[in-house]
mmCIF file of C-alpha atoms and ligand atoms in Angstrom:
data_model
loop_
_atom_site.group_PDB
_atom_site.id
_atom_site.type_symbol
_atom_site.label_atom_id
_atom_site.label_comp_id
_atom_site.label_asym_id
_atom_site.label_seq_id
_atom_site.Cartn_x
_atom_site.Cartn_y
_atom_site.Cartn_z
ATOM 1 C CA UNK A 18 100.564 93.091 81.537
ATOM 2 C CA UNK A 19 101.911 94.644 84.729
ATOM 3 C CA UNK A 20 100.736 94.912 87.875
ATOM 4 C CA UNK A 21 100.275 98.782 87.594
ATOM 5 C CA UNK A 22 99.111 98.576 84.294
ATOM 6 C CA UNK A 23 96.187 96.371 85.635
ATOM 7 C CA UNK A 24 95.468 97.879 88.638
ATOM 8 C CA UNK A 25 95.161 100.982 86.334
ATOM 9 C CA UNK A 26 92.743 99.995 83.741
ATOM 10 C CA UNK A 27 90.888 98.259 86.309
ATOM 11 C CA UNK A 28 90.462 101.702 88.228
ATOM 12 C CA UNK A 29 89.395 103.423 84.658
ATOM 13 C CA UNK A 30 86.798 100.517 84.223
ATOM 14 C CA UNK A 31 85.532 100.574 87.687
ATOM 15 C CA UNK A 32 85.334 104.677 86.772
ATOM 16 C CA UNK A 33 83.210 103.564 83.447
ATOM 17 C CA UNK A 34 86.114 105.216 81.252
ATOM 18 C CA UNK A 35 87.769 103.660 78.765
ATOM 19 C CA UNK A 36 91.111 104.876 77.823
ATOM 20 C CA UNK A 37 90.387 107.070 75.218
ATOM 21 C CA UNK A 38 87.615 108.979 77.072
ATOM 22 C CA UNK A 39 90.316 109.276 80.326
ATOM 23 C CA UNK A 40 93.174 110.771 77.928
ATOM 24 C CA UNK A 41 90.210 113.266 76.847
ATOM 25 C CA UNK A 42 89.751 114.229 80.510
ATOM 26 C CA UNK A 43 93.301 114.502 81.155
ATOM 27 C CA UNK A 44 94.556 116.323 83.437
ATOM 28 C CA UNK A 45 91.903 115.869 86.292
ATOM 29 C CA UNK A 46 94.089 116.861 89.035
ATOM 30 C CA UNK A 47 97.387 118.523 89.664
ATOM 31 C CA UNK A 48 100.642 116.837 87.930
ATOM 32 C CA UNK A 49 103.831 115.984 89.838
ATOM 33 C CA UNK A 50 107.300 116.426 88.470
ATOM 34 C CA UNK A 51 109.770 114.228 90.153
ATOM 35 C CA UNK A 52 113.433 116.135 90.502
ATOM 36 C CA UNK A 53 116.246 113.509 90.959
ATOM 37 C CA UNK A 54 118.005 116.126 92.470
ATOM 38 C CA UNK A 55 117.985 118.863 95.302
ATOM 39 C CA UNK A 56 115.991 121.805 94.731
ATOM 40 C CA UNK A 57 117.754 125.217 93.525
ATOM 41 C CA UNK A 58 120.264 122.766 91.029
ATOM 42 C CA UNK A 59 120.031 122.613 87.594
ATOM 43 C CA UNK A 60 117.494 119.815 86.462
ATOM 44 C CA UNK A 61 115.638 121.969 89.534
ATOM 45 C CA UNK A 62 115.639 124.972 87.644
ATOM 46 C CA UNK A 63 114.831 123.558 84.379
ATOM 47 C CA UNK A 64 111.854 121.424 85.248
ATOM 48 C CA UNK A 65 110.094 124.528 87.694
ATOM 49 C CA UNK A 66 110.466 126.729 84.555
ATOM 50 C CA UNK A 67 108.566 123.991 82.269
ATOM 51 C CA UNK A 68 106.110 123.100 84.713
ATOM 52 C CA UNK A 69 104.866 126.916 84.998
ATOM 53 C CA UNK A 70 104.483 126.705 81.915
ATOM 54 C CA UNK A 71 103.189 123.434 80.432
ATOM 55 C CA UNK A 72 100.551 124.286 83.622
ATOM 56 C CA UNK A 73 98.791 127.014 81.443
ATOM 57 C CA UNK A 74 98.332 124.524 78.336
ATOM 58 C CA UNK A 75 97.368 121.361 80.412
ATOM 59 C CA UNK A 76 94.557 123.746 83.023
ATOM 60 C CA UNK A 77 96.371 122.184 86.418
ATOM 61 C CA UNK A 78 98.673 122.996 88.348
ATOM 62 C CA UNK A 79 102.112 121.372 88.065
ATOM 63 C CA UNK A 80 104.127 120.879 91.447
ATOM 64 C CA UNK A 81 107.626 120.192 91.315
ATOM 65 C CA UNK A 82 108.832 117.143 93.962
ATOM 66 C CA UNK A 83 112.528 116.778 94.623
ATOM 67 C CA UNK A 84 112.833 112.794 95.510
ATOM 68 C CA UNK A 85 117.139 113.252 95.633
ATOM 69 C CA UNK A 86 119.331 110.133 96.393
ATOM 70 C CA UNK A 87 121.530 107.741 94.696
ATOM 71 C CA UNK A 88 122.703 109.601 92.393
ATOM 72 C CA UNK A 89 119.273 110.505 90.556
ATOM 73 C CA UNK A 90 118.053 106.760 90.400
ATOM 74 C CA UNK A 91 115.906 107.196 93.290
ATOM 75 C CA UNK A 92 113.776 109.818 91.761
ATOM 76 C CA UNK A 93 113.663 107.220 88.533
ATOM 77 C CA UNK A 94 112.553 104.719 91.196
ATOM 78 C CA UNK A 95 109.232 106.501 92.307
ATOM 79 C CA UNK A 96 108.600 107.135 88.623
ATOM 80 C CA UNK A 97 108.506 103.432 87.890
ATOM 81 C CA UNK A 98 106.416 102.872 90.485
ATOM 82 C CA UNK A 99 103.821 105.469 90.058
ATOM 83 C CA UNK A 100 100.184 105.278 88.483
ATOM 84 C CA UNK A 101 100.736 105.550 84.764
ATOM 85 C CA UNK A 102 97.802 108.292 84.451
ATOM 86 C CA UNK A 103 99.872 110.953 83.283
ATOM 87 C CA UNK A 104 99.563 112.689 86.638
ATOM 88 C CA UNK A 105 103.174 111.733 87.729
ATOM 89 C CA UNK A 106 106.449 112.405 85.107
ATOM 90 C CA UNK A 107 109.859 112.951 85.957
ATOM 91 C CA UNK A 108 112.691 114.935 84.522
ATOM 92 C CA UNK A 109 115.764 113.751 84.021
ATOM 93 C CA UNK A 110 118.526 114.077 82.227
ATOM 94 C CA UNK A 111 121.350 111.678 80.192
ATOM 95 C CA UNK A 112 122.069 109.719 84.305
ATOM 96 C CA UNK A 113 119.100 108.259 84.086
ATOM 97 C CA UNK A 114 120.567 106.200 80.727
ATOM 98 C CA UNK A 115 123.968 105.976 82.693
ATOM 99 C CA UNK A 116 122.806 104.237 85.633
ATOM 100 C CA UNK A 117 122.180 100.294 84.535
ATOM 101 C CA UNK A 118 126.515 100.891 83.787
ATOM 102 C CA UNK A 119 127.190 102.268 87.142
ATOM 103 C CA UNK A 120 124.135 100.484 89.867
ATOM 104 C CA UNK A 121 123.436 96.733 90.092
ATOM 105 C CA UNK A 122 120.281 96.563 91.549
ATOM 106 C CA UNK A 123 118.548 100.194 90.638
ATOM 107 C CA UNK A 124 114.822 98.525 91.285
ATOM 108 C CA UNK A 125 113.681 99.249 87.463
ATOM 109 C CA UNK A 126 114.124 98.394 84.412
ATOM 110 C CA UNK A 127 115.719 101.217 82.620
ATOM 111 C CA UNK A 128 115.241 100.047 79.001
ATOM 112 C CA UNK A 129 111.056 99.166 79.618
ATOM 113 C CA UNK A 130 109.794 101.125 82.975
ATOM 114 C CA UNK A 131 109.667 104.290 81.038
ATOM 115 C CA UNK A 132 107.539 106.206 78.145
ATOM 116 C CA UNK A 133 109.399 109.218 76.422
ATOM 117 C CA UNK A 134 106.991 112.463 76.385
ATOM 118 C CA UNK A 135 110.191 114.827 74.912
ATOM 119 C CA UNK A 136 113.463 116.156 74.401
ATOM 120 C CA UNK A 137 113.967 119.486 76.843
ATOM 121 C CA UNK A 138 117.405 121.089 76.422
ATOM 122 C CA UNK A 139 121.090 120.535 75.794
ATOM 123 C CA UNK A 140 124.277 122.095 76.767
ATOM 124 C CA UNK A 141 127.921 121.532 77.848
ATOM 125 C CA UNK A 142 129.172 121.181 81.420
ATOM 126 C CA UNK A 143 131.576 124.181 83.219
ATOM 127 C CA UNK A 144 134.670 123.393 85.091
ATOM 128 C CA UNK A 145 135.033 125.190 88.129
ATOM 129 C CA UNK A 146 136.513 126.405 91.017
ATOM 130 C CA UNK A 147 136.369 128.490 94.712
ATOM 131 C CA UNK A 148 137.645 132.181 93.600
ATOM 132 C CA UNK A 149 140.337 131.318 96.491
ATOM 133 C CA UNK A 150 141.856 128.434 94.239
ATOM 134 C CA UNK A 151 145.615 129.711 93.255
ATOM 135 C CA UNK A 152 145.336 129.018 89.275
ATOM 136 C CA UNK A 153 143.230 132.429 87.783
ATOM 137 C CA UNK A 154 143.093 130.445 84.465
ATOM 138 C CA UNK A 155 142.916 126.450 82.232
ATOM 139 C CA UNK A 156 146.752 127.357 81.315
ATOM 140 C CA UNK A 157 147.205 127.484 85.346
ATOM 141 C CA UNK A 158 144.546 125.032 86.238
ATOM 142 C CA UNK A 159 145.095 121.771 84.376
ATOM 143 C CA UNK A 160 149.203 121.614 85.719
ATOM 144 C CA UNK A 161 148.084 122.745 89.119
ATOM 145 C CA UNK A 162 145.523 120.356 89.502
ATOM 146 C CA UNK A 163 147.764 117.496 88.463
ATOM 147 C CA UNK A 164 149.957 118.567 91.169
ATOM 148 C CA UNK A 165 147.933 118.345 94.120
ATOM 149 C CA UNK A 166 145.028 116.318 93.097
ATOM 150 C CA UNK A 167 144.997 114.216 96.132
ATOM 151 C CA UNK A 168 144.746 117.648 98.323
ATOM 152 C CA UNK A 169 141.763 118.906 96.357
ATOM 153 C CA UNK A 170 138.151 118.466 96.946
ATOM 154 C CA UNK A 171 135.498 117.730 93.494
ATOM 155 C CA UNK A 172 131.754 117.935 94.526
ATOM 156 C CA UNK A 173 129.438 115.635 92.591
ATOM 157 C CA UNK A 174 125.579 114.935 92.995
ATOM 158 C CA UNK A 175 126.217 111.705 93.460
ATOM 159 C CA UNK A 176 127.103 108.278 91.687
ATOM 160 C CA UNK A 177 125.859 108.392 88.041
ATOM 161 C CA UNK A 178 125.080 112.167 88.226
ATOM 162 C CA UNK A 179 126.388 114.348 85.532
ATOM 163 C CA UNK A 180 128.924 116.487 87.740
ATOM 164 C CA UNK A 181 130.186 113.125 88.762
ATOM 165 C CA UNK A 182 130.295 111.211 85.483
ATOM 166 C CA UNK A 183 132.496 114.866 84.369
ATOM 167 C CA UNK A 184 134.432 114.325 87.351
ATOM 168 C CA UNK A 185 135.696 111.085 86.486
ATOM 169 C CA UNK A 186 136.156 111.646 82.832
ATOM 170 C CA UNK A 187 138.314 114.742 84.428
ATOM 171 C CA UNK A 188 140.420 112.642 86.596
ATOM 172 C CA UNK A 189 141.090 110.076 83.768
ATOM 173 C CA UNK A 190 141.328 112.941 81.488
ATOM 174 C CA UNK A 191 144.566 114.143 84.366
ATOM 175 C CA UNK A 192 145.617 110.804 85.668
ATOM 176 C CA UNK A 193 144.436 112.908 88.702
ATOM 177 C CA UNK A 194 143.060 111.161 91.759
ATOM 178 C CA UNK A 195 140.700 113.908 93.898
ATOM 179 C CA UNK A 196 138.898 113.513 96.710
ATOM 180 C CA UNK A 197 135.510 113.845 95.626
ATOM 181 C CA UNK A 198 132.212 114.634 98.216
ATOM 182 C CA UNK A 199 128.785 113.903 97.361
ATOM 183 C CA UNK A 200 125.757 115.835 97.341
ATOM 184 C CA UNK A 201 121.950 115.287 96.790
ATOM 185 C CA UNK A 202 122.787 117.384 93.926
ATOM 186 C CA UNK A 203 124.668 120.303 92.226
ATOM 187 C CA UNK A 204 122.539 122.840 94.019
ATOM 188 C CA UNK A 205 123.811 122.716 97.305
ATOM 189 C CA UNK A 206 127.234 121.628 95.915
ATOM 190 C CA UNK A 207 127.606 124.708 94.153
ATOM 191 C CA UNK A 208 126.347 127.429 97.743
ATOM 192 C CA UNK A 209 129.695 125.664 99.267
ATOM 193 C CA UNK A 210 131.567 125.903 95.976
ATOM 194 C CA UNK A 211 130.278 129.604 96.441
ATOM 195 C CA UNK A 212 131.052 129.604 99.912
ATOM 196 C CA UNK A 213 134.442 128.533 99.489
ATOM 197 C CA UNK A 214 134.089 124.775 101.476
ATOM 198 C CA UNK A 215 134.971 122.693 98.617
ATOM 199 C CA UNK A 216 137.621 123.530 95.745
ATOM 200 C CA UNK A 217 136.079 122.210 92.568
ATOM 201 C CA UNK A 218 132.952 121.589 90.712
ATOM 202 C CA UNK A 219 132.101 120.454 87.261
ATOM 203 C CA UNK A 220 128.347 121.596 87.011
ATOM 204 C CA UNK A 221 125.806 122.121 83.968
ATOM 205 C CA UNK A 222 126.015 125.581 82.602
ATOM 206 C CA UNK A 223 122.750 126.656 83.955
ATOM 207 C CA UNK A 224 123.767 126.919 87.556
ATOM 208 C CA UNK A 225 127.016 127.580 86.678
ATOM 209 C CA UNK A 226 126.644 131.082 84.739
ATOM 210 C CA UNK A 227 124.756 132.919 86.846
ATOM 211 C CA UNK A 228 127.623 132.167 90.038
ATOM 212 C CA UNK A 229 130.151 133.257 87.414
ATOM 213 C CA UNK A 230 129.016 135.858 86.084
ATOM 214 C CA UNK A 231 128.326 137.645 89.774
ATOM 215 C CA UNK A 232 132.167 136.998 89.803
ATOM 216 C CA UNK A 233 131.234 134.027 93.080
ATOM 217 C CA UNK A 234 133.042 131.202 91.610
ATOM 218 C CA UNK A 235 136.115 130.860 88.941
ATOM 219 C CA UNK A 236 135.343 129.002 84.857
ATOM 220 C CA UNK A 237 138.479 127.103 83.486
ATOM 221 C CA UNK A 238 136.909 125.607 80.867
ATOM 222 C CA UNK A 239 133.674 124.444 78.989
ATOM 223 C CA UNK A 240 132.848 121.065 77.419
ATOM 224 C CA UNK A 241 131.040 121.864 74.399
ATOM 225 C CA UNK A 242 132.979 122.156 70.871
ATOM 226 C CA UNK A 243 132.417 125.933 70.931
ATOM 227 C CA UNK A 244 132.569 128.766 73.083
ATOM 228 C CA UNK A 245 129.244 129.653 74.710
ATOM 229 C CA UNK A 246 127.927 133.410 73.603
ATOM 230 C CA UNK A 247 127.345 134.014 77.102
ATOM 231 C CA UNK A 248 130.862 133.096 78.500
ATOM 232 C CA UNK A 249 132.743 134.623 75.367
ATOM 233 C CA UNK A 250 136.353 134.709 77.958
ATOM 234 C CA UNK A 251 135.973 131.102 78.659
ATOM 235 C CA UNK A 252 138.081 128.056 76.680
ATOM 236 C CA UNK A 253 136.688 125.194 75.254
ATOM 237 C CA UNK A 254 138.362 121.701 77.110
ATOM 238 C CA UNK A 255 139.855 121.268 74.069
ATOM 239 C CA UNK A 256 141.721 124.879 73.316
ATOM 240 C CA UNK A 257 142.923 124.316 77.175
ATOM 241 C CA UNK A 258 144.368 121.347 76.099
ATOM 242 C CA UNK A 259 142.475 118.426 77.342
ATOM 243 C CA UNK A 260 139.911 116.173 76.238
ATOM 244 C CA UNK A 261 136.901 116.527 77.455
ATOM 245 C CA UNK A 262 133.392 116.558 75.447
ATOM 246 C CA UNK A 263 130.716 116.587 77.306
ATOM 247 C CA UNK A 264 127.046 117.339 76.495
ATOM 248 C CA UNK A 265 124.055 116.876 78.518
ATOM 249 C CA UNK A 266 120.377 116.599 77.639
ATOM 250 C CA UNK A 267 116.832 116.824 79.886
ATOM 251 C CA UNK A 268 113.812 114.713 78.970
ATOM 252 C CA UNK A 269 110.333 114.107 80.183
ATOM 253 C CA UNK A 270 108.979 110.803 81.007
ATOM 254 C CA UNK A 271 106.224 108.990 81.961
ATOM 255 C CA UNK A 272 105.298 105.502 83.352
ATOM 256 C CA UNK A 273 105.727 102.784 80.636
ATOM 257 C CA UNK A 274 102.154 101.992 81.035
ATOM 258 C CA UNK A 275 100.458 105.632 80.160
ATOM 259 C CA UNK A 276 98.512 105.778 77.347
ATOM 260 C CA UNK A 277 99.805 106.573 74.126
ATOM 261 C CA UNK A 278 96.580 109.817 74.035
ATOM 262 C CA UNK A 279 97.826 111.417 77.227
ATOM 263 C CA UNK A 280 101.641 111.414 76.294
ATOM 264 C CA UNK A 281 100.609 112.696 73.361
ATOM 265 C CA UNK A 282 98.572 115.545 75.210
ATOM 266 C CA UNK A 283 101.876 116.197 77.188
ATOM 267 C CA UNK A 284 104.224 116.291 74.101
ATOM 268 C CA UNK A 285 101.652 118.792 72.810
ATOM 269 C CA UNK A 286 102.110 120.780 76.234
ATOM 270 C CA UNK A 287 105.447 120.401 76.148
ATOM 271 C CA UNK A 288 106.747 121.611 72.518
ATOM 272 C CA UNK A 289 104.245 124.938 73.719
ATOM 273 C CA UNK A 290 106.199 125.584 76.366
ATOM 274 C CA UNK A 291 109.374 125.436 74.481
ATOM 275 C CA UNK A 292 108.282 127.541 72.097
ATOM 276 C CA UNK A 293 107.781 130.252 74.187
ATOM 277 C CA UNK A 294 109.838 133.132 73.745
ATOM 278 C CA UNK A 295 110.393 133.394 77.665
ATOM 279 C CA UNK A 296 111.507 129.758 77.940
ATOM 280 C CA UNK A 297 113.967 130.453 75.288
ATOM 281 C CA UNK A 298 115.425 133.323 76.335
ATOM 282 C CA UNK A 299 115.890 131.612 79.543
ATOM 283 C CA UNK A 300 117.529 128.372 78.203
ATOM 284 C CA UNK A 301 119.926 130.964 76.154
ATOM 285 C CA UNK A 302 120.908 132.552 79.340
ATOM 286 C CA UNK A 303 121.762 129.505 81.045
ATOM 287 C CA UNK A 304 124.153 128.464 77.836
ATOM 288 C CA UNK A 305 121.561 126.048 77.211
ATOM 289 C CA UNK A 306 119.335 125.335 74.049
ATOM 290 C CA UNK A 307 116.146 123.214 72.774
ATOM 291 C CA UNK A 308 116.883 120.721 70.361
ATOM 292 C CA UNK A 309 116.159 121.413 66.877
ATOM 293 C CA UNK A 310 112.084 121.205 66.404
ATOM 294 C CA UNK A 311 112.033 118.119 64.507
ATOM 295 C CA UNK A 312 113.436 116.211 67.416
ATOM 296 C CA UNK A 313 110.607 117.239 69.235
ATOM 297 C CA UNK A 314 108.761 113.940 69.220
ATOM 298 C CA UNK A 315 108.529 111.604 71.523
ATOM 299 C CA UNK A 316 109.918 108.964 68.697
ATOM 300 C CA UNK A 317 113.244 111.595 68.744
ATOM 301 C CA UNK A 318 113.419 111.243 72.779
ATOM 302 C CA UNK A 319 112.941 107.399 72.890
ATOM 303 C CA UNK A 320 115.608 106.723 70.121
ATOM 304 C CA UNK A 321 118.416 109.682 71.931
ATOM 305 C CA UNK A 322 117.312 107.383 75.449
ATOM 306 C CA UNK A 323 118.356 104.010 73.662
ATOM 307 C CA UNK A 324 121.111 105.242 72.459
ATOM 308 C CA UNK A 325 122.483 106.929 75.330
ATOM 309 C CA UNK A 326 121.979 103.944 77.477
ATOM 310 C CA UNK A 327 123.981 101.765 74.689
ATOM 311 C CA UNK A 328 126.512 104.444 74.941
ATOM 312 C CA UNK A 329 126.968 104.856 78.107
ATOM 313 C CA UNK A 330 126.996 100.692 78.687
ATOM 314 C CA UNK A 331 129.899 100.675 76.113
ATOM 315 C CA UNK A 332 132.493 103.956 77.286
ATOM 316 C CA UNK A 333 131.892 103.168 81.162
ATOM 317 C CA UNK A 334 132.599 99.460 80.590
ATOM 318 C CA UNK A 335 135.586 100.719 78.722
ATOM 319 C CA UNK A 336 136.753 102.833 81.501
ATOM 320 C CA UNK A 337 136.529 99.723 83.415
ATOM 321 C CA UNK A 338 133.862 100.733 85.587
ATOM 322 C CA UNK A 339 131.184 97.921 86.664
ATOM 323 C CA UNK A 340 127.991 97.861 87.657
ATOM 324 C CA UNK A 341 128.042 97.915 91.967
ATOM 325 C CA UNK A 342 125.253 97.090 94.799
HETATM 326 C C1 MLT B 19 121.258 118.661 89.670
HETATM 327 O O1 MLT B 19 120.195 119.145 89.258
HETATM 328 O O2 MLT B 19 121.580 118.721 90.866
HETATM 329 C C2 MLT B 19 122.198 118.059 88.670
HETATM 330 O O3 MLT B 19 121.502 117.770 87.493
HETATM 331 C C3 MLT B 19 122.939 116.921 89.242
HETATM 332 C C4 MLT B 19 123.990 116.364 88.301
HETATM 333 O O4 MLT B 19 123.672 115.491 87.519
HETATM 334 O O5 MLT B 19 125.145 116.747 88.386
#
């Protein structure tokens, strides 16, 4: 047994609770969500609009902590490490099952410090650019960007991240060398994408609609199979001629240690608050979707985790990348 675990069931005991009667009480306090990223970026928006509402279901309030830093495994970090009462989850998306390829020494163990409570949402990446970027379109872009590469900037939140794992797939995609700049995330990557201080940015289509469709920033290109309904003018990679598929995916999680009554209480909380007609309507804005119901378990999230981790242990290792630090 862990140390955590321990010194948890020793605090229920010295409460007189067992753990039943303690997942029965559950919540007793407000929750934390742990961001991996800077507030106002995607995973941001995505876990502020659960947490409003799972709050209703669970009767506490649920504050939202961004804990931003090496590329999203700091965040992971403080999950580990926190009491596994239920009181503390992160959100997180497919990085977290990325980083063991990419990071050394991350602090956790990525395969055992963490329960699954759910699947959130899926949906592609957008390539794109400052409106002051010469090519207007992906017949423009792709040639141009070949061409002066080494002159342009990509943003990325950060080793591991998804904007960076999209801007490496992008330059092998290219044989194109940028110069990339990291963030503490996509949120403040994409105000100077807005604002015209960096050139490109590969970012999930939640933060990235919204900036295009107020005409602030410039789509080449999405990574999904299809079109999204809500950018109906903008190519797939693949009808722009490169090769780039790309879908991302939020879960919930837990401490390893929590007990199996209270994630169950939060699965419960969670599949209501995707349900909700305002959450989806939301999610469809954003070019983003739920999974299908019956992957709403937390048996659905734990088996997508493994194998993304397998997955992403086998293409980066491919790609040549090691693990560093
Ligand atoms: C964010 O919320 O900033 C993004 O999820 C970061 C990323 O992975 O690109």
């Amino acid at each position: 047994m862990s140390i955590t675990r321990r010194a948890a069931l020793a605090g229920l005991m010295a409460l007189g609770l067992s753990t039943p009667a303690m997942a029965q009480a559950y919540p007793t306090k407000p929750i934390t969500i742990i961001v991996s990223f800077a507030a106002g970026g995607p995973s941001d928006v995505i876990a502020r609009l659960l947490g409003e509402q799972m709050s209703k279901t669970l009767g506490q309030p649920i504050l939202i902590e961004n804990v931003a830093g090496a590329g999203g495994t700091a965040g992971a970090k403080r999950l580990a490490a926190a009491e596994p009462d239920g009181h503390t989850l992160l959100i997180h998306h497919l990085a977290l099952a990325a980083a063991p390829a990419l990071y050394g020494n991350l602090g956790y163990n990525t395969k055992t410090d963490f329960a699954a409570i759910g699947l959130v949402n899926t949906g592609p990446m957008v390539i794109a650019s400052k409106l002051a970027l010469p090519p207007q379109d992906a017949k423009a872009f792709f040639p141009y960007i070949k061409q002066n590469a080494e002159k342009l900037t990509i943003a990325h939140a950060g080793v591991g991240s998804n904007s960076h794992l999209c801007a490496v797939l992008m330059s092998q995609q290219l044989g194109a060398k940028f110069t990339q700049v990291a963030y503490r995330g996509t949120g403040p990557a994409m105000n100077d994408l807005v604002g015209g201080q960096i050139d490109i940015l590969c970012d999930q289509s939640t933060s990235a609609i919204p900036q295009i469709q107020g005409q602030k920033i410039r789509a080449y290109a999405v990574t999904s199979a299809e079109r999204l309904d809500v950018l109906p003018e903008t190519p797939t990679m693949t009808e722009a001629g490169a090769k780039l598929d790309m879908t991302i995916w939020h879960g919930l999680y837990a401490p390893k240690a929590t007990p199996a009554a209270v994630l169950d209480k939060l699965n419960a909380a969670l599949r209501e608050a995707l349900k909700q007609p305002a959450v989806q309507e939301r999610f469809k804005a954003f070019g983003t979707s739920t999974f299908p119901e019956a992957q709403w378990t937390r048996e659905a999230h734990a088996k997508l985790f493994a194998e993304e981790i397998e997955k992403w242990a086998q293409s980066l290792a491919a790609a040549g990348i090691k693990p560093q630090g």
